Tab-separated table of C-alpha atoms and ligand atoms in Angstrom:
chain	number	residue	atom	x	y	z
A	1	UNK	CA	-18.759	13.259	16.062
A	2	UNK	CA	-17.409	14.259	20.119
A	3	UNK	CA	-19.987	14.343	22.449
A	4	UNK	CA	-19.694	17.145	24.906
A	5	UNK	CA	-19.489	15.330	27.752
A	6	UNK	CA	-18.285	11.963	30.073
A	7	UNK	CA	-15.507	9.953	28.763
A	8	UNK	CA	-16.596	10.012	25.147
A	9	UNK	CA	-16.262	13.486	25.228
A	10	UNK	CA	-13.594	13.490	22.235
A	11	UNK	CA	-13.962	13.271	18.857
A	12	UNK	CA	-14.122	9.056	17.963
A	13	UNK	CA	-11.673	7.813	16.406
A	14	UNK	CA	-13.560	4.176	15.504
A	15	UNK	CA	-15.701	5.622	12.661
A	16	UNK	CA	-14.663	4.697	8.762
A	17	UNK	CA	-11.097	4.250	8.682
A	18	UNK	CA	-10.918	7.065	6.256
A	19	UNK	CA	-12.053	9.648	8.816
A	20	UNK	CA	-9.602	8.674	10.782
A	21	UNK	CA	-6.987	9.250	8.569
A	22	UNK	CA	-8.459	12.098	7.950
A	23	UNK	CA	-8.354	13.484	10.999
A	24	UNK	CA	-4.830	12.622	11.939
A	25	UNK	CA	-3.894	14.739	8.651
A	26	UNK	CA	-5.810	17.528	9.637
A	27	UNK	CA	-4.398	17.686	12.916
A	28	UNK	CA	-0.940	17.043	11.417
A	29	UNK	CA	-1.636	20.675	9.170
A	30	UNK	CA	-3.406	22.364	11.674
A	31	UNK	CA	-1.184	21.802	14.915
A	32	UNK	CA	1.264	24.773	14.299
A	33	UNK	CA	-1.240	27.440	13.601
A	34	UNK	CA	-3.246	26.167	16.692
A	35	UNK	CA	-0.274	26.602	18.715
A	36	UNK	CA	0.544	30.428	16.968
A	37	UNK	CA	-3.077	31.218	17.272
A	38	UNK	CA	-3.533	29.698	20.619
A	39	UNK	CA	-6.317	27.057	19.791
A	40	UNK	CA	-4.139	24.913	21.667
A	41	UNK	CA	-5.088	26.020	25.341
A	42	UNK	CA	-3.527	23.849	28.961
A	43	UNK	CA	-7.108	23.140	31.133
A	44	UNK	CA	-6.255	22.928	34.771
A	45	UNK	CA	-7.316	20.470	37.534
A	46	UNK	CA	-7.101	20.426	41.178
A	47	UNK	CA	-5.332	17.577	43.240
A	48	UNK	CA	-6.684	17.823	47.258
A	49	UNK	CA	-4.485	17.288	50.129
A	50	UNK	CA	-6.365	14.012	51.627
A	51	UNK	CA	-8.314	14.927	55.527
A	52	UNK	CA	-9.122	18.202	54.400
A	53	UNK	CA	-10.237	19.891	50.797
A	54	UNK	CA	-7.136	21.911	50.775
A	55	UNK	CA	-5.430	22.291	47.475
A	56	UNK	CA	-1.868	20.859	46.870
A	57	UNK	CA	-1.483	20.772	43.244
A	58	UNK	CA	-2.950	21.407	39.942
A	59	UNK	CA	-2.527	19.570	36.789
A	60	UNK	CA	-2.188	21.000	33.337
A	61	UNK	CA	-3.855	19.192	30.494
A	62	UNK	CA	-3.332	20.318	26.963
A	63	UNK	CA	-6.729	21.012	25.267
A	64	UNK	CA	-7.753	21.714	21.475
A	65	UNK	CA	-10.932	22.279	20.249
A	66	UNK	CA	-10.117	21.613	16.305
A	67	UNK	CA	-12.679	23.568	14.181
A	68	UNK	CA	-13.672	20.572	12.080
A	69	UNK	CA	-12.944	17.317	14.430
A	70	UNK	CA	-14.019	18.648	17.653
A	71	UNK	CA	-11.896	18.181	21.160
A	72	UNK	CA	-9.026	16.146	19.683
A	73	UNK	CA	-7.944	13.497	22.686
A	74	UNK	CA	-4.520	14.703	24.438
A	75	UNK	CA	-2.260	11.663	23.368
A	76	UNK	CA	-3.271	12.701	19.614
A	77	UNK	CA	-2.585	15.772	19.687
A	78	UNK	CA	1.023	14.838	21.377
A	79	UNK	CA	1.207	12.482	18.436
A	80	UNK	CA	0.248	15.220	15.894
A	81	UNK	CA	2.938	17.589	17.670
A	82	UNK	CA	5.223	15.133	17.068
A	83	UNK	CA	3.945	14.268	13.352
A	84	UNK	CA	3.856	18.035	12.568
A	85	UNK	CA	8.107	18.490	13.514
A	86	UNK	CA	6.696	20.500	16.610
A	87	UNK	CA	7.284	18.325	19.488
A	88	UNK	CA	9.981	20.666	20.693
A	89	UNK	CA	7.799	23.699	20.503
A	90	UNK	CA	4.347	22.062	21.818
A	91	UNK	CA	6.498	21.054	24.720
A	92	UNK	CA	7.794	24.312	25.501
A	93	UNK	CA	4.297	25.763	25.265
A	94	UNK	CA	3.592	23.394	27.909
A	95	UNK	CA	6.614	24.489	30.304
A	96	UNK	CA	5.685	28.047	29.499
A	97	UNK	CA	1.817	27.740	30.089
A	98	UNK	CA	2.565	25.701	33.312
A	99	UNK	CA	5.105	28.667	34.326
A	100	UNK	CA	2.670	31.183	34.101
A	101	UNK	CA	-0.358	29.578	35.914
A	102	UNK	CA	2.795	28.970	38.582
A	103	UNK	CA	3.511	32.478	38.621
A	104	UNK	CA	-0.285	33.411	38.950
A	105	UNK	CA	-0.934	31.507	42.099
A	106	UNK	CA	2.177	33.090	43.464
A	107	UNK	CA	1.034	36.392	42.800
A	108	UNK	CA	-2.790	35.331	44.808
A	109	UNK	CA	-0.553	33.895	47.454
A	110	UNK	CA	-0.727	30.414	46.971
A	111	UNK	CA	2.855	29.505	46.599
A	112	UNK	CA	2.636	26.279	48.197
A	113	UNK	CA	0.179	24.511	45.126
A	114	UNK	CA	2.642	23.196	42.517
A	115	UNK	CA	2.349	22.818	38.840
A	116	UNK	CA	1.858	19.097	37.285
A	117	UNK	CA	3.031	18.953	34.057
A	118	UNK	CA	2.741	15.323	31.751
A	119	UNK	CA	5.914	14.508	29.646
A	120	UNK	CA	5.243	11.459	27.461
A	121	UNK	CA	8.214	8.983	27.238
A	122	UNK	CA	8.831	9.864	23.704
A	123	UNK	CA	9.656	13.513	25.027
A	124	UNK	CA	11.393	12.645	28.019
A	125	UNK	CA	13.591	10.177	25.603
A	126	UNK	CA	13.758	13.157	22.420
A	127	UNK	CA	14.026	16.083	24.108
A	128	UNK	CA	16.284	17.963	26.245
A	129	UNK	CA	13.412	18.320	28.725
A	130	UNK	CA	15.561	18.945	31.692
A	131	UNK	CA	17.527	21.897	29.592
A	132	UNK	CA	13.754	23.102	28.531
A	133	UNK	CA	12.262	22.799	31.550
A	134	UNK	CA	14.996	24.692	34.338
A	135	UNK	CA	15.942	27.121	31.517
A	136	UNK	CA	12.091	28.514	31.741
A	137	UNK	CA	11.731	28.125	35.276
A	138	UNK	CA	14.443	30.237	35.461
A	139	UNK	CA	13.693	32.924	33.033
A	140	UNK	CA	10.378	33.439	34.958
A	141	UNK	CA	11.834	33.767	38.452
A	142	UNK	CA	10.236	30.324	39.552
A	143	UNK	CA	12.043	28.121	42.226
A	144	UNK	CA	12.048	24.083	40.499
A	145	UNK	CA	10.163	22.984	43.910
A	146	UNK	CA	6.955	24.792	42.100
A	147	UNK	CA	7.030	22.513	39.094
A	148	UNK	CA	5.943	18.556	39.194
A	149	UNK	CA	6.746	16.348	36.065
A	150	UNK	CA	4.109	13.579	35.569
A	151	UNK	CA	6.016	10.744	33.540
A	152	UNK	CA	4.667	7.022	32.908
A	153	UNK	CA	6.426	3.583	33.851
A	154	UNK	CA	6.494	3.408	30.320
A	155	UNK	CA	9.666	5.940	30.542
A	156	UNK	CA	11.667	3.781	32.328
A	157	UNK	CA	11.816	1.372	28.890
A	158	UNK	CA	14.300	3.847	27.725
A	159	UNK	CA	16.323	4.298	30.671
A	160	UNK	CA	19.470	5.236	28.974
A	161	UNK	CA	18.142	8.192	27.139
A	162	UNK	CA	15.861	9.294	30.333
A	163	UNK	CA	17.962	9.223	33.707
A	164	UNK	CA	20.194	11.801	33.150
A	165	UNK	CA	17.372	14.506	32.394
A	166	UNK	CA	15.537	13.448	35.796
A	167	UNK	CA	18.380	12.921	37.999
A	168	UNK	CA	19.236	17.068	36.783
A	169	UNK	CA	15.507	17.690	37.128
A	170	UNK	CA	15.206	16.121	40.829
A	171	UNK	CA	18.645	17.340	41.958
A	172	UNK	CA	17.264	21.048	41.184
A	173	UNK	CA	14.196	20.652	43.156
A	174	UNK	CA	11.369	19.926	40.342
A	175	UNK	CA	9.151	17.176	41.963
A	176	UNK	CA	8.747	14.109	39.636
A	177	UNK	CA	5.492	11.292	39.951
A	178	UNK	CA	4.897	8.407	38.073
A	179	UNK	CA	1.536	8.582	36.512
A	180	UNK	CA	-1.298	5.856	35.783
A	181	UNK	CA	0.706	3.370	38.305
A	182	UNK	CA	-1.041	0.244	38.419
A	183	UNK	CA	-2.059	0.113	34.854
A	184	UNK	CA	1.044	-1.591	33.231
A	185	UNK	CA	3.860	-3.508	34.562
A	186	UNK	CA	4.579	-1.569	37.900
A	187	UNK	CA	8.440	-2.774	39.588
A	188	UNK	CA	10.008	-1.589	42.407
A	189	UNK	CA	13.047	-0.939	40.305
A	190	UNK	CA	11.137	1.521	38.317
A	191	UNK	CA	10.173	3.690	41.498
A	192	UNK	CA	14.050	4.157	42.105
A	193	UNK	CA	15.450	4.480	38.923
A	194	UNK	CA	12.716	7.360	37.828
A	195	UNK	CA	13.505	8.885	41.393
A	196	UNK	CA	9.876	9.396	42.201
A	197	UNK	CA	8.320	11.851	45.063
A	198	UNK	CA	4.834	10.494	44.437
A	199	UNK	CA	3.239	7.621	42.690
A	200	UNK	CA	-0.428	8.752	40.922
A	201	UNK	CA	-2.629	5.446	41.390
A	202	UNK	CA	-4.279	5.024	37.697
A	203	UNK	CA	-7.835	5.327	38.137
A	204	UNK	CA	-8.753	1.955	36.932
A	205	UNK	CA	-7.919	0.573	40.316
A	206	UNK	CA	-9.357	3.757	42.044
A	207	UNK	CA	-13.187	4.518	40.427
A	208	UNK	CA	-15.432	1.859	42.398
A	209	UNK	CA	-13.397	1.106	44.325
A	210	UNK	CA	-15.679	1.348	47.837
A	211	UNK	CA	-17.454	-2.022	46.171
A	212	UNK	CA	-14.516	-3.854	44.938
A	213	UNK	CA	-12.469	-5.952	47.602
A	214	UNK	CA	-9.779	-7.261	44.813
A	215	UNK	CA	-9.100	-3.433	44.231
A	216	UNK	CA	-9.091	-2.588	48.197
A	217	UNK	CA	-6.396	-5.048	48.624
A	218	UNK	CA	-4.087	-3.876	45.647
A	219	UNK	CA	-4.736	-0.247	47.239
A	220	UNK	CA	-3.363	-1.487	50.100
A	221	UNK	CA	-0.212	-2.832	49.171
A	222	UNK	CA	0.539	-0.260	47.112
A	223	UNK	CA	-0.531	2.357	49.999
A	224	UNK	CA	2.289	0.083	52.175
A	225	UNK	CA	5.131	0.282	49.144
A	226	UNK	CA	4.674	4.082	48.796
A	227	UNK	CA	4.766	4.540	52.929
A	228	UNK	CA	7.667	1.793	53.365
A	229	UNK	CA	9.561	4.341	50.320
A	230	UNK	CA	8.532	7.303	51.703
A	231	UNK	CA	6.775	8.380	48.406
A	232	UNK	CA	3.398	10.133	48.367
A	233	UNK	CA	0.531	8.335	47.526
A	234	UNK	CA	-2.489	10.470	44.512
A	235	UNK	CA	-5.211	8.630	43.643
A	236	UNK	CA	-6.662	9.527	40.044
A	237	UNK	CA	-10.453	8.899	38.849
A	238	UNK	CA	-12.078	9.970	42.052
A	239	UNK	CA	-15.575	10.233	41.224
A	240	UNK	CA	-18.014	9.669	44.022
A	241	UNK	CA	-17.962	10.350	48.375
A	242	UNK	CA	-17.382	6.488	48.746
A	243	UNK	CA	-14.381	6.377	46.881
A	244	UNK	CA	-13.158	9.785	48.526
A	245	UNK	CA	-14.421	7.572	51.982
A	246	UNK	CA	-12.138	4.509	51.401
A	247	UNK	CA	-9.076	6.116	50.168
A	248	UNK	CA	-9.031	8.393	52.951
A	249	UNK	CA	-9.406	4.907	55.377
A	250	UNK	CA	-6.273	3.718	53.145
A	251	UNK	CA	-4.299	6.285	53.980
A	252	UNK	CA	-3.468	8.235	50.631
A	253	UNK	CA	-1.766	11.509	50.572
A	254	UNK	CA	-3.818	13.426	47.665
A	255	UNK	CA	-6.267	13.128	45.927
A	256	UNK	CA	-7.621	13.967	41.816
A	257	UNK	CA	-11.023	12.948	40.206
A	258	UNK	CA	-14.183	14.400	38.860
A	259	UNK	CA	-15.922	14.490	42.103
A	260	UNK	CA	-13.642	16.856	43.786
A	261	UNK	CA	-12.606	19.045	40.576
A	262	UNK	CA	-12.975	18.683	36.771
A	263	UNK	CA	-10.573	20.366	34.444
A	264	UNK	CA	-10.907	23.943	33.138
A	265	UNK	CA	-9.226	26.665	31.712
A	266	UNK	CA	-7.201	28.771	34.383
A	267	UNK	CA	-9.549	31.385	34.721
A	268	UNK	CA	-12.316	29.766	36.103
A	269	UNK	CA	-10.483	27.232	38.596
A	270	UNK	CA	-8.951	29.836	39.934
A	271	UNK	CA	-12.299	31.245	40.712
A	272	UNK	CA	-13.623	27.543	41.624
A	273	UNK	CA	-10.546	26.984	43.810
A	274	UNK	CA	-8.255	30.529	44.132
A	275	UNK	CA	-7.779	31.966	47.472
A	276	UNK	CA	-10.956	33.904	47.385
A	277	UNK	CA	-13.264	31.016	46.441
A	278	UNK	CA	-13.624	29.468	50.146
A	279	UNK	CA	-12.196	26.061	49.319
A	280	UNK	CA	-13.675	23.155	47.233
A	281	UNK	CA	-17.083	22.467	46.407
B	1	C2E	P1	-3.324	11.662	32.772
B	1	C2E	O1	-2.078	12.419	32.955
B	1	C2E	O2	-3.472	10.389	33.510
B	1	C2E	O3	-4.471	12.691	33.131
B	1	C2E	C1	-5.664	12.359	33.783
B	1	C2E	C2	-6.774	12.192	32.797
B	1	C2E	O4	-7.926	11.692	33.460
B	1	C2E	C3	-7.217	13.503	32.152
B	1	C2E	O5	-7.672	13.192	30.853
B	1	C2E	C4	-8.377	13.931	33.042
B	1	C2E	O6	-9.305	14.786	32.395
B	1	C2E	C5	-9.010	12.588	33.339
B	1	C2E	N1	-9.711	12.557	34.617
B	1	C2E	C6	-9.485	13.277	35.716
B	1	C2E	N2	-10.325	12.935	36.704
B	1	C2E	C7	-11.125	11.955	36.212
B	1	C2E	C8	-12.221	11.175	36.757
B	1	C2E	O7	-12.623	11.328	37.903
B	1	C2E	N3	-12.785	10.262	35.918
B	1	C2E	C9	-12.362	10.066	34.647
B	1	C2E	N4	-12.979	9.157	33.906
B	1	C2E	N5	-11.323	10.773	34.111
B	1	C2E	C10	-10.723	11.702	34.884
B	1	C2E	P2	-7.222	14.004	29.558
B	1	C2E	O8	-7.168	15.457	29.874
B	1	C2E	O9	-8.073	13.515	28.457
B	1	C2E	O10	-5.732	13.537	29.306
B	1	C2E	C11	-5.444	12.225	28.907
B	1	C2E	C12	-3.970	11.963	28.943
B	1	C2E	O11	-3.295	12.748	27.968
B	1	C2E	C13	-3.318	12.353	30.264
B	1	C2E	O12	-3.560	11.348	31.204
B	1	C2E	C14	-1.876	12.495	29.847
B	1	C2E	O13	-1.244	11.262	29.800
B	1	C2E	C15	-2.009	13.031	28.418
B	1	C2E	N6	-1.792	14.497	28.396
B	1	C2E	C16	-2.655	15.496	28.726
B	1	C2E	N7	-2.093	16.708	28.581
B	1	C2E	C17	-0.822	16.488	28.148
B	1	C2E	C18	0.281	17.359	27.823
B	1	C2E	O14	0.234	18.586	27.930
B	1	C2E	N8	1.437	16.754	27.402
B	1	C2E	C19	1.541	15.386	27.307
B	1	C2E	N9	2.714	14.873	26.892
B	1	C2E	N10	0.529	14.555	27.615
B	1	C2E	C20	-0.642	15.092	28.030
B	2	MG	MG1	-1.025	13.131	34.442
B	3	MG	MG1	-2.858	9.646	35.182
B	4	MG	MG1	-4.443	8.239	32.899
């Protein structure tokens, strides 16, 4: 069964085989009528500008509370979309979400906090994401610069299918980062050939890190790649005023973690973190 809260928050997957099996049919049925019905909601957290506790950005995360499983983990319900025949349509209702929480802030006056949307590689490689993606931004009236695409290293596997779609995504003004950096096999080459404006340090080299040397020093070299390429440097998994402390003394650009913001549905972080909220905390 989920637990409601921490990391284990999501339904388990390491019961009997059978439930899981189970459960990855049941998602497989169920995805389309969550996404009709909207069970399938985007959650929304805040990235801070490092220095002060001003927001820059604000990441959507794709949320479903399935009525027999519980909160279904994000990659599986990706995987379900895809299983289903959906993937097209869940990742349009992902553009569109992200376009309308884009539009709200506008409409409060915060037009300079940008949208982070994920794209797994398997989208970015099946689907005409850049068509998807400019084709909405359009239709609502949005200028690219408001949008941010979060894609893995893992993207850059499939380079031939991929670098068209960002080089017509960065060329029309939609900011791209490189998520969970760190966590696999991180190359220079990537960094250029996924044209990325920030990198998003994954936050298994960021939680702890105010009592872990080893991780200090990584932190540091990649804090001197990003400033020696001129790309802005997120740390992810920020959970405590030490770790908030020592990136700050590293010199990062932004930062995202449970200390400064957890994730929730768009009303209430714009009440947490809107214009009429005084700020974070
Ligand atoms: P991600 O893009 O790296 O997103 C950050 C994840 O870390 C989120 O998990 C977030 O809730 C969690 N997180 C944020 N701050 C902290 C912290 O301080 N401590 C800890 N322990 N965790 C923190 P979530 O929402 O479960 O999403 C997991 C992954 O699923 C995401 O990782 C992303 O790769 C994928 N995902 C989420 N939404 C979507 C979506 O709409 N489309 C696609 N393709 N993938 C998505
Ligand atoms: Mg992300
Ligand atoms: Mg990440
Ligand atoms: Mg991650």
């Amino acid at each position: 069964a989920a637990k409601s809260t921490g990391r284990n928050r999501y339904c388990t997957f390491d019961k009997a085989l059978g439930n899981r099996l189970k459960m990855r049919r049941d998602s497989e049925r169920d995805l389309l009528p969550a996404l009709k019905n909207r069970a399938l909601e985007i959650w929304y957290q805040p990235i801070f500008k490092c220095g002060g506790r001003q927001l820059g950005s604000i990441e959507a995360l794709v949320r479903w509370n399935h009525p027999r499983h519980g909160w279904i983990a994000p990659p599986d319900i990706v995987v379900a979309a895809t299983l289903a025949g959906q993937s097209e349509r869940f990742f349009c209702f992902v553009v569109e979400e992200s376009c309308a929480m884009i539009a709200r802030l506008r409409a409060l006056g915060m037009e300079d906090v940008t949208v982070a949307m994920n794209v797994s590689p398997r989208e970015m490689a099946q689907l005409p994401v850049d068509r998807l993606i400019l084709e909405r931004l359009e239709l609502a009236g949005l200028p690219p610069t408001s949008l941010e695409i979060e894609v893995t290293e893992e993207t850059a596997v499939d380079l031939r299918a991929v670098a068209g779609k960002l080089a017509a995504l960065s060329d029309a003004g939609v900011r791209i980062a490189i998520d969970d950096f760190g966590a696999g096999y991180s190359s220079l080459a990537t960094l250029r050939h996924l044209r990325a404006d920030r990198l998003k340090v994954d936050r298994s080299l960021v939680t702890g890190l105010a009592t872990s040397p080893e991780d200090r020093l990584l932190l540091q070299a990649i804090v001197s790649l990003g400033q020696a390429l001129n790309i802005e440097l997120v740390a992810e998994g920020v959970e405590s005023a030490d770790d908030v402390l020592a990136l700050q003394t590293l010199g990062f650009d932004a930062m995202q973690g449970f200390h400064l913001g957890r994730p929730g549905p768009a009303d209430r972080i714009i009440e947490q973190f809107g214009p009429q909220s005084g700020g974070a905390g």
